[in-house]
Amino acid sequence: MVYDRIIIGGGIYGLYAALQCGSRGERVVVLEYEDAAFQRATFINQARVHMGYHYPRSFSTAAKSAAYFERFCRDYSFCLLKTFDQIYAISASFSWTSAEQFQKFCHSAGIRCERVEPEKFFKPNLCEGAFLTKEYTFDAAMLRDYFLHEIGQTDSVSVIYHARIQELRKENDCYRMTLADGSNLESAFVLNTTYASVNQILAKLNYEPFKAKYELCEIILCRADEKLKNVGITVMDGPFFSIMPFGRTGYHSLTSVTFTPHMTNYDSVPTFPCQQASRGTCSPQQLGNCNTCPASPPSAWSYMSGLAHKYLRSEYGFQYRKSLYSMKPVLMDSEIDDSRPTVIRTFSVNPTFISVLSGKVNTIYDLDEVLFHGGEGE
């Protein structure tokens, strides 16, 4: 079967690209490894719609996040939770950034940053500054349903679930691939949006991998007490924590810079000891779904909750409900300044093969350049 575009990965980047191309009448197929869309990174994350507050040491990352914030909120307002106070705080110790530096950074980036008394949320003397900010959270299930509904109204776009790519090769004028069910697909344009599996796809073509490390991460979903229900709290920039509403689910997500990553690997493809106990569902050649893997690690709840309780006043309570696990790639260059750039890399043109690596939902618009304007990425 010949397509105008083959898109590998059914997360937000893949479905956004498919819908944009399909709305122009292009024949598009999305290949999704799972049995449903949005089963990995798009769902298993903090669900922030970023304004850039997390990146005081990378102004370029912050500026791009802020620039796309209003556009994303306008396009997908139906899935956003806005009715809560998002508090960012600077710890009195072990922070890379001071309260004064954070406030200056926000002023330079043009993003909201209003001082509040730290003692309203935190135990005495633990935070040197606290700020009311403008940041929302998105509901991944609602966003998924929107994309699938819109794609369903487009005759030229199809999604293949449980897709297993057995072979992927470049020919003179196209890329050809064979799926495990015997299907043969070809296109002059392939977009790889598989996030944690991005290098595994590139390895099939012997293309140079992204220089990234891999973290097996845990996000904990909690039920918040009444005082915390309409509040999100992030202590940064250092070995701290964040607890905030998780879309419109009624849960709060709890994460920690130190304890959310359970294991780290620096190979070109994710290689972990737990893969040997995964009953064949995960390997360095094909990443499984950590959230459903029988070898998922024990929860770090006691460590994460202990850290949060160390800082928070006692009335801001929360209780464990469940853990979500996923694999997260982090570009090695980001280790220096904690930047999180969206990287779009073009490996060939005519036929075209492009890979995208990004951990922020509101930079999906970066794809527009390579999809429609002839941009060649990195």
JSON list of N, CA and C in Angstrom, two decimals, residues 1-10 14-15 17-19 21-22 26-32 148 150-161 163 179 185:
[
{"chain": "A", "resi": 1, "resn": "MET", "atom": "N", "xyz": [0.84, -1.18, 0.00]},
{"chain": "A", "resi": 1, "resn": "MET", "atom": "CA", "xyz": [0.00, 0.00, 0.00]},
{"chain": "A", "resi": 1, "resn": "MET", "atom": "C", "xyz": [0.89, 1.25, 0.00]},
{"chain": "A", "resi": 2, "resn": "VAL", "atom": "N", "xyz": [0.59, 2.20, -0.87]},
{"chain": "A", "resi": 2, "resn": "VAL", "atom": "CA", "xyz": [1.39, 3.42, -0.99]},
{"chain": "A", "resi": 2, "resn": "VAL", "atom": "C", "xyz": [0.67, 4.57, -0.27]},
{"chain": "A", "resi": 3, "resn": "TYR", "atom": "N", "xyz": [1.44, 5.30, 0.54]},
{"chain": "A", "resi": 3, "resn": "TYR", "atom": "CA", "xyz": [0.90, 6.43, 1.30]},
{"chain": "A", "resi": 3, "resn": "TYR", "atom": "C", "xyz": [1.72, 7.69, 1.03]},
{"chain": "A", "resi": 4, "resn": "ASP", "atom": "N", "xyz": [1.07, 8.84, 1.22]},
{"chain": "A", "resi": 4, "resn": "ASP", "atom": "CA", "xyz": [1.80, 10.10, 1.16]},
{"chain": "A", "resi": 4, "resn": "ASP", "atom": "C", "xyz": [2.70, 10.25, 2.38]},
{"chain": "A", "resi": 5, "resn": "ARG", "atom": "N", "xyz": [2.21, 9.80, 3.52]},
{"chain": "A", "resi": 5, "resn": "ARG", "atom": "CA", "xyz": [2.98, 9.87, 4.76]},
{"chain": "A", "resi": 5, "resn": "ARG", "atom": "C", "xyz": [2.76, 8.60, 5.58]},
{"chain": "A", "resi": 6, "resn": "ILE", "atom": "N", "xyz": [3.84, 8.08, 6.11]},
{"chain": "A", "resi": 6, "resn": "ILE", "atom": "CA", "xyz": [3.76, 7.03, 7.13]},
{"chain": "A", "resi": 6, "resn": "ILE", "atom": "C", "xyz": [4.27, 7.64, 8.42]},
{"chain": "A", "resi": 7, "resn": "ILE", "atom": "N", "xyz": [3.47, 7.54, 9.46]},
{"chain": "A", "resi": 7, "resn": "ILE", "atom": "CA", "xyz": [3.83, 8.10, 10.76]},
{"chain": "A", "resi": 7, "resn": "ILE", "atom": "C", "xyz": [3.94, 6.96, 11.75]},
{"chain": "A", "resi": 8, "resn": "ILE", "atom": "N", "xyz": [5.08, 6.87, 12.40]},
{"chain": "A", "resi": 8, "resn": "ILE", "atom": "CA", "xyz": [5.32, 5.80, 13.36]},
{"chain": "A", "resi": 8, "resn": "ILE", "atom": "C", "xyz": [5.13, 6.37, 14.76]},
{"chain": "A", "resi": 9, "resn": "GLY", "atom": "N", "xyz": [4.13, 5.88, 15.47]},
{"chain": "A", "resi": 9, "resn": "GLY", "atom": "CA", "xyz": [3.84, 6.34, 16.82]},
{"chain": "A", "resi": 9, "resn": "GLY", "atom": "C", "xyz": [2.51, 7.05, 16.91]},
{"chain": "A", "resi": 10, "resn": "GLY", "atom": "N", "xyz": [1.64, 6.58, 17.81]},
{"chain": "A", "resi": 10, "resn": "GLY", "atom": "CA", "xyz": [0.30, 7.14, 17.97]},
{"chain": "A", "resi": 10, "resn": "GLY", "atom": "C", "xyz": [0.14, 7.96, 19.23]},
{"chain": "A", "resi": 14, "resn": "GLY", "atom": "N", "xyz": [2.36, 12.10, 16.82]},
{"chain": "A", "resi": 14, "resn": "GLY", "atom": "CA", "xyz": [1.94, 11.31, 15.67]},
{"chain": "A", "resi": 14, "resn": "GLY", "atom": "C", "xyz": [0.54, 11.66, 15.20]},
{"chain": "A", "resi": 15, "resn": "LEU", "atom": "N", "xyz": [-0.40, 11.78, 16.14]},
{"chain": "A", "resi": 15, "resn": "LEU", "atom": "CA", "xyz": [-1.78, 12.06, 15.75]},
{"chain": "A", "resi": 15, "resn": "LEU", "atom": "C", "xyz": [-1.94, 13.51, 15.28]},
{"chain": "A", "resi": 17, "resn": "ALA", "atom": "N", "xyz": [0.36, 15.24, 13.66]},
{"chain": "A", "resi": 17, "resn": "ALA", "atom": "CA", "xyz": [0.88, 15.25, 12.29]},
{"chain": "A", "resi": 17, "resn": "ALA", "atom": "C", "xyz": [-0.09, 14.59, 11.32]},
{"chain": "A", "resi": 18, "resn": "ALA", "atom": "N", "xyz": [-0.68, 13.48, 11.74]},
{"chain": "A", "resi": 18, "resn": "ALA", "atom": "CA", "xyz": [-1.62, 12.77, 10.87]},
{"chain": "A", "resi": 18, "resn": "ALA", "atom": "C", "xyz": [-2.83, 13.62, 10.54]},
{"chain": "A", "resi": 19, "resn": "LEU", "atom": "N", "xyz": [-3.35, 14.30, 11.57]},
{"chain": "A", "resi": 19, "resn": "LEU", "atom": "CA", "xyz": [-4.54, 15.13, 11.34]},
{"chain": "A", "resi": 19, "resn": "LEU", "atom": "C", "xyz": [-4.22, 16.32, 10.45]},
{"chain": "A", "resi": 21, "resn": "CYS", "atom": "N", "xyz": [-1.86, 16.55, 8.16]},
{"chain": "A", "resi": 21, "resn": "CYS", "atom": "CA", "xyz": [-1.65, 16.08, 6.78]},
{"chain": "A", "resi": 21, "resn": "CYS", "atom": "C", "xyz": [-2.95, 15.60, 6.16]},
{"chain": "A", "resi": 22, "resn": "GLY", "atom": "N", "xyz": [-3.73, 14.87, 6.93]},
{"chain": "A", "resi": 22, "resn": "GLY", "atom": "CA", "xyz": [-5.00, 14.36, 6.43]},
{"chain": "A", "resi": 22, "resn": "GLY", "atom": "C", "xyz": [-5.97, 15.46, 6.05]},
{"chain": "A", "resi": 26, "resn": "GLU", "atom": "N", "xyz": [-4.01, 14.45, 2.14]},
{"chain": "A", "resi": 26, "resn": "GLU", "atom": "CA", "xyz": [-2.93, 13.48, 1.96]},
{"chain": "A", "resi": 26, "resn": "GLU", "atom": "C", "xyz": [-3.34, 12.13, 2.55]},
{"chain": "A", "resi": 27, "resn": "ARG", "atom": "N", "xyz": [-2.86, 11.09, 1.91]},
{"chain": "A", "resi": 27, "resn": "ARG", "atom": "CA", "xyz": [-3.15, 9.73, 2.39]},
{"chain": "A", "resi": 27, "resn": "ARG", "atom": "C", "xyz": [-2.11, 9.35, 3.43]},
{"chain": "A", "resi": 28, "resn": "VAL", "atom": "N", "xyz": [-2.58, 9.11, 4.66]},
{"chain": "A", "resi": 28, "resn": "VAL", "atom": "CA", "xyz": [-1.69, 8.95, 5.81]},
{"chain": "A", "resi": 28, "resn": "VAL", "atom": "C", "xyz": [-2.04, 7.67, 6.56]},
{"chain": "A", "resi": 29, "resn": "VAL", "atom": "N", "xyz": [-1.01, 6.98, 7.06]},
{"chain": "A", "resi": 29, "resn": "VAL", "atom": "CA", "xyz": [-1.23, 5.86, 7.97]},
{"chain": "A", "resi": 29, "resn": "VAL", "atom": "C", "xyz": [-0.36, 6.07, 9.21]},
{"chain": "A", "resi": 30, "resn": "VAL", "atom": "N", "xyz": [-0.96, 5.82, 10.36]},
{"chain": "A", "resi": 30, "resn": "VAL", "atom": "CA", "xyz": [-0.26, 5.88, 11.63]},
{"chain": "A", "resi": 30, "resn": "VAL", "atom": "C", "xyz": [-0.06, 4.46, 12.13]},
{"chain": "A", "resi": 31, "resn": "LEU", "atom": "N", "xyz": [1.18, 4.13, 12.48]},
{"chain": "A", "resi": 31, "resn": "LEU", "atom": "CA", "xyz": [1.49, 2.81, 13.00]},
{"chain": "A", "resi": 31, "resn": "LEU", "atom": "C", "xyz": [1.71, 2.91, 14.51]},
{"chain": "A", "resi": 32, "resn": "GLU", "atom": "N", "xyz": [0.83, 2.29, 15.27]},
{"chain": "A", "resi": 32, "resn": "GLU", "atom": "CA", "xyz": [0.91, 2.34, 16.73]},
{"chain": "A", "resi": 32, "resn": "GLU", "atom": "C", "xyz": [1.15, 0.95, 17.30]},
{"chain": "A", "resi": 148, "resn": "LEU", "atom": "N", "xyz": [-8.75, 11.32, 17.72]},
{"chain": "A", "resi": 148, "resn": "LEU", "atom": "CA", "xyz": [-9.30, 10.16, 17.03]},
{"chain": "A", "resi": 148, "resn": "LEU", "atom": "C", "xyz": [-10.63, 10.49, 16.37]},
{"chain": "A", "resi": 150, "resn": "GLU", "atom": "N", "xyz": [-11.52, 13.49, 15.20]},
{"chain": "A", "resi": 150, "resn": "GLU", "atom": "CA", "xyz": [-11.24, 14.31, 14.03]},
{"chain": "A", "resi": 150, "resn": "GLU", "atom": "C", "xyz": [-10.62, 13.48, 12.90]},
{"chain": "A", "resi": 151, "resn": "ILE", "atom": "N", "xyz": [-9.74, 12.56, 13.28]},
{"chain": "A", "resi": 151, "resn": "ILE", "atom": "CA", "xyz": [-9.15, 11.67, 12.27]},
{"chain": "A", "resi": 151, "resn": "ILE", "atom": "C", "xyz": [-10.22, 10.79, 11.64]},
{"chain": "A", "resi": 152, "resn": "GLY", "atom": "N", "xyz": [-11.19, 10.36, 12.47]},
{"chain": "A", "resi": 152, "resn": "GLY", "atom": "CA", "xyz": [-12.28, 9.54, 11.95]},
{"chain": "A", "resi": 152, "resn": "GLY", "atom": "C", "xyz": [-13.15, 10.26, 10.93]},
{"chain": "A", "resi": 153, "resn": "GLN", "atom": "N", "xyz": [-13.13, 11.59, 10.98]},
{"chain": "A", "resi": 153, "resn": "GLN", "atom": "CA", "xyz": [-13.89, 12.38, 10.00]},
{"chain": "A", "resi": 153, "resn": "GLN", "atom": "C", "xyz": [-13.10, 12.61, 8.72]},
{"chain": "A", "resi": 154, "resn": "THR", "atom": "N", "xyz": [-11.85, 12.14, 8.71]},
{"chain": "A", "resi": 154, "resn": "THR", "atom": "CA", "xyz": [-10.97, 12.35, 7.55]},
{"chain": "A", "resi": 154, "resn": "THR", "atom": "C", "xyz": [-10.78, 11.03, 6.82]},
{"chain": "A", "resi": 155, "resn": "ASP", "atom": "N", "xyz": [-11.27, 10.93, 5.61]},
{"chain": "A", "resi": 155, "resn": "ASP", "atom": "CA", "xyz": [-11.24, 9.68, 4.87]},
{"chain": "A", "resi": 155, "resn": "ASP", "atom": "C", "xyz": [-9.83, 9.21, 4.54]},
{"chain": "A", "resi": 156, "resn": "SER", "atom": "N", "xyz": [-8.87, 10.13, 4.53]},
{"chain": "A", "resi": 156, "resn": "SER", "atom": "CA", "xyz": [-7.55, 9.78, 4.03]},
{"chain": "A", "resi": 156, "resn": "SER", "atom": "C", "xyz": [-6.57, 9.30, 5.11]},
{"chain": "A", "resi": 157, "resn": "VAL", "atom": "N", "xyz": [-7.01, 9.26, 6.38]},
{"chain": "A", "resi": 157, "resn": "VAL", "atom": "CA", "xyz": [-6.12, 8.86, 7.46]},
{"chain": "A", "resi": 157, "resn": "VAL", "atom": "C", "xyz": [-6.60, 7.56, 8.10]},
{"chain": "A", "resi": 158, "resn": "SER", "atom": "N", "xyz": [-5.68, 6.63, 8.28]},
{"chain": "A", "resi": 158, "resn": "SER", "atom": "CA", "xyz": [-5.99, 5.37, 8.98]},
{"chain": "A", "resi": 158, "resn": "SER", "atom": "C", "xyz": [-4.96, 5.13, 10.07]},
{"chain": "A", "resi": 159, "resn": "VAL", "atom": "N", "xyz": [-5.36, 4.39, 11.08]},
{"chain": "A", "resi": 159, "resn": "VAL", "atom": "CA", "xyz": [-4.48, 4.04, 12.18]},
{"chain": "A", "resi": 159, "resn": "VAL", "atom": "C", "xyz": [-4.42, 2.53, 12.29]},
{"chain": "A", "resi": 160, "resn": "ILE", "atom": "N", "xyz": [-3.23, 1.98, 12.30]},
{"chain": "A", "resi": 160, "resn": "ILE", "atom": "CA", "xyz": [-3.05, 0.54, 12.48]},
{"chain": "A", "resi": 160, "resn": "ILE", "atom": "C", "xyz": [-2.51, 0.31, 13.89]},
{"chain": "A", "resi": 161, "resn": "TYR", "atom": "N", "xyz": [-3.30, -0.36, 14.71]},
{"chain": "A", "resi": 161, "resn": "TYR", "atom": "CA", "xyz": [-2.87, -0.67, 16.07]},
{"chain": "A", "resi": 161, "resn": "TYR", "atom": "C", "xyz": [-2.17, -2.03, 16.10]},
{"chain": "A", "resi": 163, "resn": "ALA", "atom": "N", "xyz": [0.80, -2.59, 15.64]},
{"chain": "A", "resi": 163, "resn": "ALA", "atom": "CA", "xyz": [1.67, -2.65, 14.46]},
{"chain": "A", "resi": 163, "resn": "ALA", "atom": "C", "xyz": [3.07, -3.09, 14.88]},
{"chain": "A", "resi": 179, "resn": "LEU", "atom": "N", "xyz": [5.17, -5.31, 7.90]},
{"chain": "A", "resi": 179, "resn": "LEU", "atom": "CA", "xyz": [4.67, -5.54, 9.24]},
{"chain": "A", "resi": 179, "resn": "LEU", "atom": "C", "xyz": [4.59, -7.03, 9.53]},
{"chain": "A", "resi": 185, "resn": "LEU", "atom": "N", "xyz": [4.04, -1.67, 3.24]},
{"chain": "A", "resi": 185, "resn": "LEU", "atom": "CA", "xyz": [3.72, -0.25, 3.14]},
{"chain": "A", "resi": 185, "resn": "LEU", "atom": "C", "xyz": [4.89, 0.47, 2.51]}
]
